[in-house]
PDB file of C-alpha atoms in Angstrom:
ATOM      1  CA  SER A   1     -24.317 -11.143   6.224  1.00 72.00           C
ATOM      2  CA  ASP A   2     -26.369  -8.031   6.946  1.00 72.00           C
ATOM      3  CA  HIS A   3     -25.441  -6.067   3.825  1.00 76.00           C
ATOM      4  CA  HIS A   4     -24.904  -6.291   0.091  1.00 73.00           C
ATOM      5  CA  LEU A   5     -23.562  -3.891  -2.533  1.00 73.00           C
ATOM      6  CA  GLN A   6     -24.447  -4.644  -6.138  1.00 74.00           C
ATOM      7  CA  LEU A   7     -23.750  -3.169  -9.538  1.00 75.00           C
ATOM      8  CA  ALA A   8     -26.979  -1.840 -11.010  1.00 74.00           C
ATOM      9  CA  SER A   9     -27.901  -3.032 -14.487  1.00 64.00           C
ATOM     10  CA  ILE A  10     -29.179   0.405 -15.500  1.00 60.00           C
ATOM     11  CA  PRO A  11     -27.061   3.403 -16.500  1.00 57.00           C
ATOM     12  CA  LEU A  12     -26.399   6.139 -13.954  1.00 53.00           C
ATOM     13  CA  GLY A  13     -28.723   9.069 -14.561  1.00 52.00           C
ATOM     14  CA  THR A  14     -31.588   6.993 -16.005  1.00 45.00           C
ATOM     15  CA  GLY A  15     -34.829   8.646 -14.923  1.00 42.00           C
ATOM     16  CA  THR A  16     -35.245  11.604 -12.612  1.00 41.00           C
ATOM     17  CA  GLN A  17     -34.548   9.626  -9.431  1.00 39.00           C
ATOM     18  CA  LEU A  18     -31.175   8.210 -10.448  1.00 36.00           C
ATOM     19  CA  ALA A  19     -29.072  11.321 -11.013  1.00 33.00           C
ATOM     20  CA  PRO A  20     -25.888  11.095  -8.894  1.00 30.00           C
ATOM     21  CA  LYS A  21     -26.877  13.314  -5.978  1.00 23.00           C
ATOM     22  CA  TYR A  22     -24.748  11.987  -3.479  1.00 22.00           C
ATOM     23  CA  LEU A  23     -20.528   7.868  -3.395  1.00 24.00           C
ATOM     24  CA  TYR A  24     -16.779   2.981  -1.109  1.00 33.00           C
ATOM     25  CA  LEU A  25     -17.317  -0.471  -0.199  1.00 39.00           C
ATOM     26  CA  PHE A  26     -13.640  -1.211   0.489  1.00 43.00           C
ATOM     27  CA  SER A  27     -11.715  -3.108  -2.191  1.00 54.00           C
ATOM     28  CA  PRO A  28     -12.702  -1.424  -4.432  1.00 68.00           C
ATOM     29  CA  ALA A  29     -14.390   1.585  -2.908  1.00 85.00           C
ATOM     30  CA  ALA A  30     -17.810   3.087  -3.574  1.00 90.00           C
ATOM     31  CA  ARG A  31     -19.181   6.295  -2.080  1.00 92.00           C
ATOM     32  CA  TRP A  32     -21.931   8.880  -2.303  1.00 95.00           C
ATOM     33  CA  MET A  33     -21.109  11.984  -4.306  1.00 93.00           C
ATOM     34  CA  GLY A  34     -23.216  14.263  -2.111  1.00 92.00           C
ATOM     35  CA  PRO A  35     -25.600  13.921   0.838  1.00 96.00           C
ATOM     36  CA  LEU A  36     -27.220  10.572   1.497  1.00 97.00           C
ATOM     37  CA  ARG A  37     -30.894  11.359   0.877  1.00 97.00           C
ATOM     38  CA  TRP A  38     -33.268   9.015   2.688  1.00 98.00           C
ATOM     39  CA  ARG A  39     -36.928   8.477   3.504  1.00 98.00           C
ATOM     40  CA  TYR A  40     -38.727   6.539   6.234  1.00 98.00           C
ATOM     41  CA  ASN A  41     -41.526   3.972   5.799  1.00 98.00           C
ATOM     42  CA  HIS A  42     -43.393   3.295   9.043  1.00 98.00           C
ATOM     43  CA  ALA A  43     -45.482   0.394   7.706  1.00 98.00           C
ATOM     44  CA  GLY A  44     -44.989  -2.799   9.697  1.00 97.00           C
ATOM     45  CA  ALA A  45     -43.250  -1.154  12.675  1.00 98.00           C
ATOM     46  CA  PRO A  46     -43.267  -3.440  15.744  1.00 97.00           C
ATOM     47  CA  ALA A  47     -46.031  -2.896  18.266  1.00 94.00           C
ATOM     48  CA  GLY A  48     -43.695  -1.542  20.930  1.00 94.00           C
ATOM     49  CA  LEU A  49     -42.593   1.308  18.654  1.00 97.00           C
ATOM     50  CA  ALA A  50     -45.512   1.760  16.275  1.00 96.00           C
ATOM     51  CA  THR A  51     -47.181   4.521  18.303  1.00 96.00           C
ATOM     52  CA  ASP A  52     -44.141   6.810  18.331  1.00 96.00           C
ATOM     53  CA  LYS A  53     -43.134   7.397  14.737  1.00 97.00           C
ATOM     54  CA  ALA A  54     -41.432  10.711  15.541  1.00 98.00           C
ATOM     55  CA  ALA A  55     -39.145   9.045  18.104  1.00 98.00           C
ATOM     56  CA  ILE A  56     -38.116   6.421  15.540  1.00 98.00           C
ATOM     57  CA  VAL A  57     -37.212   9.027  12.924  1.00 98.00           C
ATOM     58  CA  ALA A  58     -35.348  11.064  15.555  1.00 98.00           C
ATOM     59  CA  GLN A  59     -33.337   8.009  16.634  1.00 98.00           C
ATOM     60  CA  ILE A  60     -32.467   7.009  13.057  1.00 98.00           C
ATOM     61  CA  THR A  61     -31.245  10.574  12.494  1.00 98.00           C
ATOM     62  CA  LYS A  62     -29.189  10.596  15.712  1.00 98.00           C
ATOM     63  CA  SER A  63     -27.563   7.309  14.686  1.00 98.00           C
ATOM     64  CA  PHE A  64     -26.484   8.860  11.367  1.00 98.00           C
ATOM     65  CA  GLU A  65     -25.132  11.932  13.129  1.00 98.00           C
ATOM     66  CA  LYS A  66     -22.652   9.778  15.036  1.00 98.00           C
ATOM     67  CA  TRP A  67     -20.943   9.439  11.642  1.00 98.00           C
ATOM     68  CA  SER A  68     -21.582  12.861  10.130  1.00 97.00           C
ATOM     69  CA  SER A  69     -20.249  14.624  13.239  1.00 97.00           C
ATOM     70  CA  GLN A  70     -16.894  12.841  12.761  1.00 96.00           C
ATOM     71  CA  CYS A  71     -16.448  12.606   8.974  1.00 96.00           C
ATOM     72  CA  GLY A  72     -17.511  14.537   5.920  1.00 96.00           C
ATOM     73  CA  ILE A  73     -20.657  12.655   4.914  1.00 97.00           C
ATOM     74  CA  THR A  74     -23.969  14.497   5.186  1.00 96.00           C
ATOM     75  CA  TYR A  75     -27.621  13.491   4.896  1.00 97.00           C
ATOM     76  CA  VAL A  76     -30.976  14.924   3.887  1.00 97.00           C
ATOM     77  CA  TYR A  77     -34.120  13.434   5.432  1.00 98.00           C
ATOM     78  CA  GLU A  78     -36.798  13.786   2.760  1.00 97.00           C
ATOM     79  CA  GLY A  79     -39.761  12.679   4.850  1.00 98.00           C
ATOM     80  CA  GLU A  80     -42.031   9.644   4.763  1.00 98.00           C
ATOM     81  CA  THR A  81     -42.712   7.338   1.851  1.00 97.00           C
ATOM     82  CA  THR A  82     -44.948   4.414   1.021  1.00 97.00           C
ATOM     83  CA  VAL A  83     -42.091   2.832  -0.962  1.00 96.00           C
ATOM     84  CA  ALA A  84     -40.798  -0.236   0.868  1.00 96.00           C
ATOM     85  CA  PRO A  85     -37.100  -0.960   1.349  1.00 96.00           C
ATOM     86  CA  ASN A  86     -36.131  -3.625  -1.146  1.00 90.00           C
ATOM     87  CA  ALA A  87     -33.349  -5.931  -2.281  1.00 86.00           C
ATOM     88  CA  THR A  88     -34.458  -6.652  -5.818  1.00 88.00           C
ATOM     89  CA  ALA A  89     -33.844  -3.588  -7.983  1.00 88.00           C
ATOM     90  CA  PRO A  90     -32.734   0.024  -7.505  1.00 92.00           C
ATOM     91  CA  ASP A  91     -35.429   2.697  -7.682  1.00 92.00           C
ATOM     92  CA  GLY A  92     -33.345   5.722  -6.687  1.00 91.00           C
ATOM     93  CA  VAL A  93     -35.227   6.117  -3.392  1.00 95.00           C
ATOM     94  CA  SER A  94     -33.177   5.258  -0.292  1.00 97.00           C
ATOM     95  CA  VAL A  95     -35.611   3.927   2.296  1.00 98.00           C
ATOM     96  CA  VAL A  96     -35.352   2.886   5.937  1.00 98.00           C
ATOM     97  CA  GLY A  97     -38.313   0.697   6.854  1.00 98.00           C
ATOM     98  CA  TRP A  98     -39.576  -2.534   8.375  1.00 98.00           C
ATOM     99  CA  GLY A  99     -39.905  -6.055   7.093  1.00 96.00           C
ATOM    100  CA  THR A 100     -39.269  -9.762   7.578  1.00 94.00           C
ATOM    101  CA  ILE A 101     -35.621 -10.736   7.154  1.00 94.00           C
ATOM    102  CA  ASP A 102     -33.294 -13.568   8.204  1.00 93.00           C
ATOM    103  CA  PRO A 103     -34.328 -14.373  11.806  1.00 93.00           C
ATOM    104  CA  GLY A 104     -30.696 -14.190  12.915  1.00 92.00           C
ATOM    105  CA  LEU A 105     -30.401 -10.534  11.908  1.00 94.00           C
ATOM    106  CA  GLY A 106     -31.782  -7.313  13.337  1.00 96.00           C
ATOM    107  CA  ALA A 107     -31.407  -5.345  10.108  1.00 97.00           C
ATOM    108  CA  TRP A 108     -29.766  -5.474   6.728  1.00 95.00           C
ATOM    109  CA  THR A 109     -28.693  -3.027   4.032  1.00 96.00           C
ATOM    110  CA  TYR A 110     -28.868  -3.402   0.272  1.00 95.00           C
ATOM    111  CA  ALA A 111     -27.065  -0.765  -1.824  1.00 94.00           C
ATOM    112  CA  TRP A 112     -26.534  -0.172  -5.530  1.00 94.00           C
ATOM    113  CA  TYR A 113     -23.745   1.645  -7.317  1.00 92.00           C
ATOM    114  CA  GLN A 114     -22.865   2.643 -10.858  1.00 91.00           C
ATOM    115  CA  GLN A 115     -19.481   3.277 -12.454  1.00 90.00           C
ATOM    116  CA  ASN A 116     -18.980   6.975 -13.187  1.00 88.00           C
ATOM    117  CA  GLY A 117     -15.566   7.387 -14.849  1.00 89.00           C
ATOM    118  CA  ASN A 118     -13.069   6.064 -12.294  1.00 88.00           C
ATOM    119  CA  ASP A 119     -15.560   6.330  -9.420  1.00 89.00           C
ATOM    120  CA  ARG A 120     -18.074   3.860  -8.039  1.00 91.00           C
ATOM    121  CA  VAL A 121     -21.123   5.957  -7.179  1.00 92.00           C
ATOM    122  CA  ILE A 122     -23.664   4.723  -4.623  1.00 94.00           C
ATOM    123  CA  PHE A 123     -27.055   6.157  -5.552  1.00 94.00           C
ATOM    124  CA  ASP A 124     -29.519   3.955  -3.662  1.00 95.00           C
ATOM    125  CA  ALA A 125     -29.259   2.248  -0.252  1.00 96.00           C
ATOM    126  CA  ASP A 126     -32.218   0.595   1.502  1.00 97.00           C
ATOM    127  CA  VAL A 127     -32.191  -0.543   5.136  1.00 98.00           C
ATOM    128  CA  THR A 128     -34.719  -3.148   6.261  1.00 98.00           C
ATOM    129  CA  LEU A 129     -35.268  -3.361  10.020  1.00 98.00           C
ATOM    130  CA  SER A 130     -36.531  -6.611  11.505  1.00 97.00           C
ATOM    131  CA  ALA A 131     -40.035  -6.121  12.872  1.00 96.00           C
ATOM    132  CA  ALA A 132     -39.422  -9.221  15.011  1.00 96.00           C
ATOM    133  CA  ASN A 133     -35.982  -8.431  16.441  1.00 96.00           C
ATOM    134  CA  VAL A 134     -36.124  -4.679  17.108  1.00 97.00           C
ATOM    135  CA  ALA A 135     -37.975  -4.115  20.360  1.00 96.00           C
ATOM    136  CA  SER A 136     -36.735  -0.740  21.607  1.00 97.00           C
ATOM    137  CA  LEU A 137     -35.119   2.525  20.600  1.00 98.00           C
ATOM    138  CA  SER A 138     -31.804   1.242  21.986  1.00 97.00           C
ATOM    139  CA  ASP A 139     -32.036  -1.771  19.643  1.00 97.00           C
ATOM    140  CA  LEU A 140     -32.786   0.629  16.805  1.00 98.00           C
ATOM    141  CA  ASP A 141     -29.804   2.822  17.701  1.00 98.00           C
ATOM    142  CA  ARG A 142     -27.357  -0.091  17.828  1.00 97.00           C
ATOM    143  CA  LEU A 143     -28.525  -1.551  14.539  1.00 97.00           C
ATOM    144  CA  MET A 144     -28.937   1.677  12.577  1.00 98.00           C
ATOM    145  CA  THR A 145     -25.519   3.032  13.552  1.00 98.00           C
ATOM    146  CA  HIS A 146     -23.977  -0.144  12.095  1.00 97.00           C
ATOM    147  CA  GLU A 147     -26.259  -0.216   9.043  1.00 98.00           C
ATOM    148  CA  TRP A 148     -25.611   3.442   8.250  1.00 98.00           C
ATOM    149  CA  GLY A 149     -21.947   2.471   8.008  1.00 96.00           C
ATOM    150  CA  HIS A 150     -22.890  -0.041   5.277  1.00 95.00           C
ATOM    151  CA  ALA A 151     -25.184   2.448   3.551  1.00 96.00           C
ATOM    152  CA  MET A 152     -22.335   4.951   3.270  1.00 95.00           C
ATOM    153  CA  GLY A 153     -20.036   2.276   1.809  1.00 94.00           C
ATOM    154  CA  LEU A 154     -18.194   0.615   4.695  1.00 93.00           C
ATOM    155  CA  ASP A 155     -17.815  -3.159   4.676  1.00 90.00           C
ATOM    156  CA  HIS A 156     -17.368  -5.251   7.827  1.00 90.00           C
ATOM    157  CA  SER A 157     -14.093  -4.519   9.578  1.00 87.00           C
ATOM    158  CA  ASN A 158     -11.611  -7.253  10.447  1.00 84.00           C
ATOM    159  CA  THR A 159     -10.987  -5.408  13.739  1.00 85.00           C
ATOM    160  CA  GLU A 160     -13.044  -7.007  16.518  1.00 87.00           C
ATOM    161  CA  SER A 161     -13.142  -3.802  18.562  1.00 90.00           C
ATOM    162  CA  SER A 162     -14.836  -1.734  15.848  1.00 92.00           C
ATOM    163  CA  LEU A 163     -18.512  -0.940  15.482  1.00 95.00           C
ATOM    164  CA  MET A 164     -18.383  -2.251  11.900  1.00 93.00           C
ATOM    165  CA  ALA A 165     -17.068  -5.673  13.002  1.00 91.00           C
ATOM    166  CA  GLY A 166     -18.930  -8.585  11.423  1.00 91.00           C
ATOM    167  CA  PRO A 167     -18.653 -11.736   9.302  1.00 90.00           C
ATOM    168  CA  PRO A 168     -16.627 -13.238   7.776  1.00 86.00           C
ATOM    169  CA  SER A 169     -13.511 -11.980   9.605  1.00 84.00           C
ATOM    170  CA  THR A 170     -15.021 -10.855  12.913  1.00 88.00           C
ATOM    171  CA  HIS A 171     -18.122 -11.181  15.061  1.00 91.00           C
ATOM    172  CA  TYR A 172     -20.975  -8.738  15.526  1.00 93.00           C
ATOM    173  CA  ASN A 173     -20.794  -6.815  18.779  1.00 93.00           C
ATOM    174  CA  ALA A 174     -23.014  -4.481  20.796  1.00 91.00           C
ATOM    175  CA  LEU A 175     -21.048  -1.262  20.223  1.00 96.00           C
ATOM    176  CA  VAL A 176     -23.153   1.826  19.564  1.00 97.00           C
ATOM    177  CA  THR A 177     -20.426   4.406  18.801  1.00 97.00           C
ATOM    178  CA  PRO A 178     -18.034   4.419  15.823  1.00 96.00           C
ATOM    179  CA  GLN A 179     -14.510   3.550  16.998  1.00 93.00           C
ATOM    180  CA  ALA A 180     -11.114   4.697  15.665  1.00 89.00           C
ATOM    181  CA  ASP A 181     -11.072   2.073  12.894  1.00 89.00           C
ATOM    182  CA  ASP A 182     -14.625   2.993  11.846  1.00 93.00           C
ATOM    183  CA  LEU A 183     -13.857   6.705  11.731  1.00 93.00           C
ATOM    184  CA  ARG A 184     -10.679   6.138   9.739  1.00 90.00           C
ATOM    185  CA  GLY A 185     -12.737   4.236   7.156  1.00 91.00           C
ATOM    186  CA  CYS A 186     -15.342   6.986   6.976  1.00 94.00           C
ATOM    187  CA  ARG A 187     -12.730   9.750   6.798  1.00 94.00           C
ATOM    188  CA  CYS A 188     -10.810   7.941   4.082  1.00 92.00           C
ATOM    189  CA  GLN A 189     -14.045   7.977   2.076  1.00 93.00           C
ATOM    190  CA  TYR A 190     -15.441  11.390   2.869  1.00 95.00           C
ATOM    191  CA  GLY A 191     -12.741  13.388   4.656  1.00 95.00           C
ATOM    192  CA  LEU A 192     -13.299  15.396   7.819  1.00 97.00           C
ATOM    193  CA  PRO A 193     -16.425  17.399   8.634  1.00 96.00           C
ATOM    194  CA  ALA A 194     -16.245  21.155   8.174  1.00 93.00           C
ATOM    195  CA  GLY A 195     -14.203  22.843  10.875  1.00 94.00           C
ATOM    196  CA  ALA A 196     -12.684  19.636  12.262  1.00 94.00           C
ATOM    197  CA  SER A 197      -9.024  18.664  12.388  1.00 95.00           C
ATOM    198  CA  GLY A 198      -7.453  15.249  12.657  1.00 94.00           C
ATOM    199  CA  ALA A 199      -4.761  12.913  11.352  1.00 93.00           C
ATOM    200  CA  TYR A 200      -5.411   9.549   9.689  1.00 91.00           C
ATOM    201  CA  ALA A 201      -3.774   7.155   7.209  1.00 89.00           C
ATOM    202  CA  CYS A 202      -5.651   5.659   4.249  1.00 87.00           C
ATOM    203  CA  ALA A 203      -3.105   4.240   1.805  1.00 81.00           C
ATOM    204  CA  LEU A 204      -1.826   1.253   3.811  1.00 81.00           C
ATOM    205  CA  PRO A 205      -1.781  -2.021   1.854  1.00 81.00           C
ATOM    206  CA  SER A 206      -4.049  -4.827   3.034  1.00 75.00           C
ATOM    207  CA  LYS A 207      -1.231  -7.358   2.532  1.00 82.00           C
ATOM    208  CA  ILE A 208       2.507  -7.531   1.814  1.00 88.00           C
ATOM    209  CA  ASP A 209       4.107 -10.220  -0.355  1.00 91.00           C
ATOM    210  CA  PHE A 210       7.524 -11.187   1.051  1.00 92.00           C
ATOM    211  CA  GLY A 211       8.158 -13.737  -1.697  1.00 90.00           C
ATOM    212  CA  SER A 212      10.042 -16.912  -0.779  1.00 90.00           C
ATOM    213  CA  ALA A 213      12.159 -17.014   2.380  1.00 92.00           C
ATOM    214  CA  ALA A 214      14.016 -19.923   3.950  1.00 94.00           C
ATOM    215  CA  VAL A 215      12.923 -21.172   7.356  1.00 96.00           C
ATOM    216  CA  GLY A 216      14.998 -19.408  10.014  1.00 96.00           C
ATOM    217  CA  SER A 217      16.379 -16.830   7.583  1.00 95.00           C
ATOM    218  CA  PRO A 218      15.156 -13.226   7.326  1.00 95.00           C
ATOM    219  CA  SER A 219      13.546 -12.200   4.060  1.00 95.00           C
ATOM    220  CA  ALA A 220      14.432  -9.093   2.122  1.00 95.00           C
ATOM    221  CA  ALA A 221      12.859  -6.079   3.794  1.00 95.00           C
ATOM    222  CA  GLN A 222       9.703  -4.717   2.165  1.00 96.00           C
ATOM    223  CA  ALA A 223       8.827  -1.009   2.164  1.00 96.00           C
ATOM    224  CA  VAL A 224       5.422   0.284   3.284  1.00 94.00           C
ATOM    225  CA  THR A 225       4.661   3.975   2.852  1.00 95.00           C
ATOM    226  CA  MET A 226       2.160   5.641   5.191  1.00 93.00           C
ATOM    227  CA  THR A 227       0.665   9.023   4.237  1.00 95.00           C
ATOM    228  CA  ASN A 228      -1.123  11.385   6.592  1.00 96.00           C
ATOM    229  CA  SER A 229      -4.371  12.117   4.748  1.00 94.00           C
ATOM    230  CA  GLY A 230      -5.705  14.385   7.487  1.00 95.00           C
ATOM    231  CA  ASN A 231      -5.201  18.083   8.186  1.00 96.00           C
ATOM    232  CA  ALA A 232      -3.278  17.815  11.486  1.00 97.00           C
ATOM    233  CA  PRO A 233       0.134  16.331  12.385  1.00 97.00           C
ATOM    234  CA  LEU A 234       0.163  12.557  12.846  1.00 96.00           C
ATOM    235  CA  SER A 235       2.346  11.448  15.745  1.00 96.00           C
ATOM    236  CA  ILE A 236       3.362   7.778  15.870  1.00 95.00           C
ATOM    237  CA  GLN A 237       3.209   6.693  19.504  1.00 94.00           C
ATOM    238  CA  SER A 238       3.965   2.985  19.283  1.00 92.00           C
ATOM    239  CA  SER A 239       4.696   0.117  16.914  1.00 89.00           C
ATOM    240  CA  THR A 240       3.500  -3.414  17.643  1.00 87.00           C
ATOM    241  CA  VAL A 241       3.699  -6.699  15.739  1.00 88.00           C
ATOM    242  CA  ALA A 242       1.295  -9.487  16.678  1.00 84.00           C
ATOM    243  CA  ASN A 243       3.266 -12.363  15.122  1.00 90.00           C
ATOM    244  CA  PRO A 244       6.902 -12.877  16.243  1.00 92.00           C
ATOM    245  CA  GLN A 245       7.900 -14.084  12.753  1.00 95.00           C
ATOM    246  CA  PHE A 246       7.495 -10.502  11.516  1.00 94.00           C
ATOM    247  CA  ARG A 247       9.564  -7.449  12.434  1.00 95.00           C
ATOM    248  CA  HIS A 248       9.325  -3.703  11.975  1.00 95.00           C
ATOM    249  CA  VAL A 249      12.931  -3.030  10.923  1.00 96.00           C
ATOM    250  CA  ALA A 250      13.132   0.730  10.475  1.00 96.00           C
ATOM    251  CA  GLY A 251      11.253   3.871   9.512  1.00 97.00           C
ATOM    252  CA  CYS A 252       8.011   5.363  10.925  1.00 96.00           C
ATOM    253  CA  THR A 253       9.338   4.630  14.391  1.00 96.00           C
ATOM    254  CA  PRO A 254       7.691   5.854  17.624  1.00 96.00           C
ATOM    255  CA  GLY A 255       8.251   9.585  17.965  1.00 96.00           C
ATOM    256  CA  THR A 256       7.979  10.211  14.218  1.00 97.00           C
ATOM    257  CA  VAL A 257       5.671  13.103  13.331  1.00 98.00           C
ATOM    258  CA  VAL A 258       4.116  13.055   9.843  1.00 97.00           C
ATOM    259  CA  MET A 259       2.703  16.397   8.720  1.00 98.00           C
ATOM    260  CA  PRO A 260      -0.547  16.646   6.683  1.00 97.00           C
ATOM    261  CA  GLY A 261      -0.002  15.368   3.153  1.00 96.00           C
ATOM    262  CA  GLN A 262       3.436  14.018   4.024  1.00 97.00           C
ATOM    263  CA  SER A 263       4.563  10.373   4.273  1.00 97.00           C
ATOM    264  CA  CYS A 264       6.957   8.108   6.097  1.00 97.00           C
ATOM    265  CA  THR A 265       8.216   4.734   4.888  1.00 97.00           C
ATOM    266  CA  MET A 266       8.782   1.719   7.118  1.00 96.00           C
ATOM    267  CA  GLN A 267      10.749  -1.438   6.415  1.00 97.00           C
ATOM    268  CA  VAL A 268       9.219  -4.753   7.463  1.00 96.00           C
ATOM    269  CA  GLN A 269      10.703  -8.247   7.362  1.00 96.00           C
ATOM    270  CA  VAL A 270       9.699 -11.864   7.968  1.00 96.00           C
ATOM    271  CA  THR A 271      11.740 -14.758   9.347  1.00 96.00           C
ATOM    272  CA  PRO A 272       9.608 -17.890   8.812  1.00 95.00           C
ATOM    273  CA  SER A 273       9.624 -20.327  11.703  1.00 95.00           C
ATOM    274  CA  THR A 274       8.021 -23.183   9.729  1.00 92.00           C
ATOM    275  CA  THR A 275       7.349 -24.101   6.139  1.00 90.00           C
ATOM    276  CA  GLY A 276       4.100 -23.024   4.536  1.00 81.00           C
TER     277      GLY A 276
END
């Protein structure tokens, strides 16, 4: 995989660099508490890009702004550094730079978090770009937009049509713009940017346990509550079920409008067609 989030073996706040400035990797979540502060290391940049350092920094920034324009995470670019991006130990300096990585990858992200009360706080995230596999600013844009998603705490999505798609549930793709699923993940972590309005749901369970049900007989209906975590009305336009063994029985039906902070509850049911 192109990313890793690890618990740091040092206490949060150790040293001047590790104060929680900024905090979700889903299940459980981790996020920055403030702006994601990052630096750039130009050492080892590929020949095709090495002569235009300013264009590289500008593109990395533009890739981040695809996220920050749509959800409430912010960044501070703190300039260049000679510190290399690493995957061995946190140093409190979040670096984007170049190196040699798995030949099948264009980039990878390594992030560290600490437990702060009930919160997982990300305080260091390094992105290593492949000097061998990044040949243009368009390559850089595609890779950094995805890797910034990891750096801010998003895991790979199990939705193939999302920018954050990736192993083990989905395949990498060539998308360069965060899609609806990506933005919902970011907004559920960081909320909306200042002045923006939108509706989104965060509290949906990843799975429902129907218990035991006889083949050909409907199970007891299970309740799923959906809350509008945004600041605009959420209008349900359609309801689809991919597997015919499952059925949306009632509640949260098309035409339902859920106001900000309000919820609707749906009933779902399974009728197993085979044992298993």
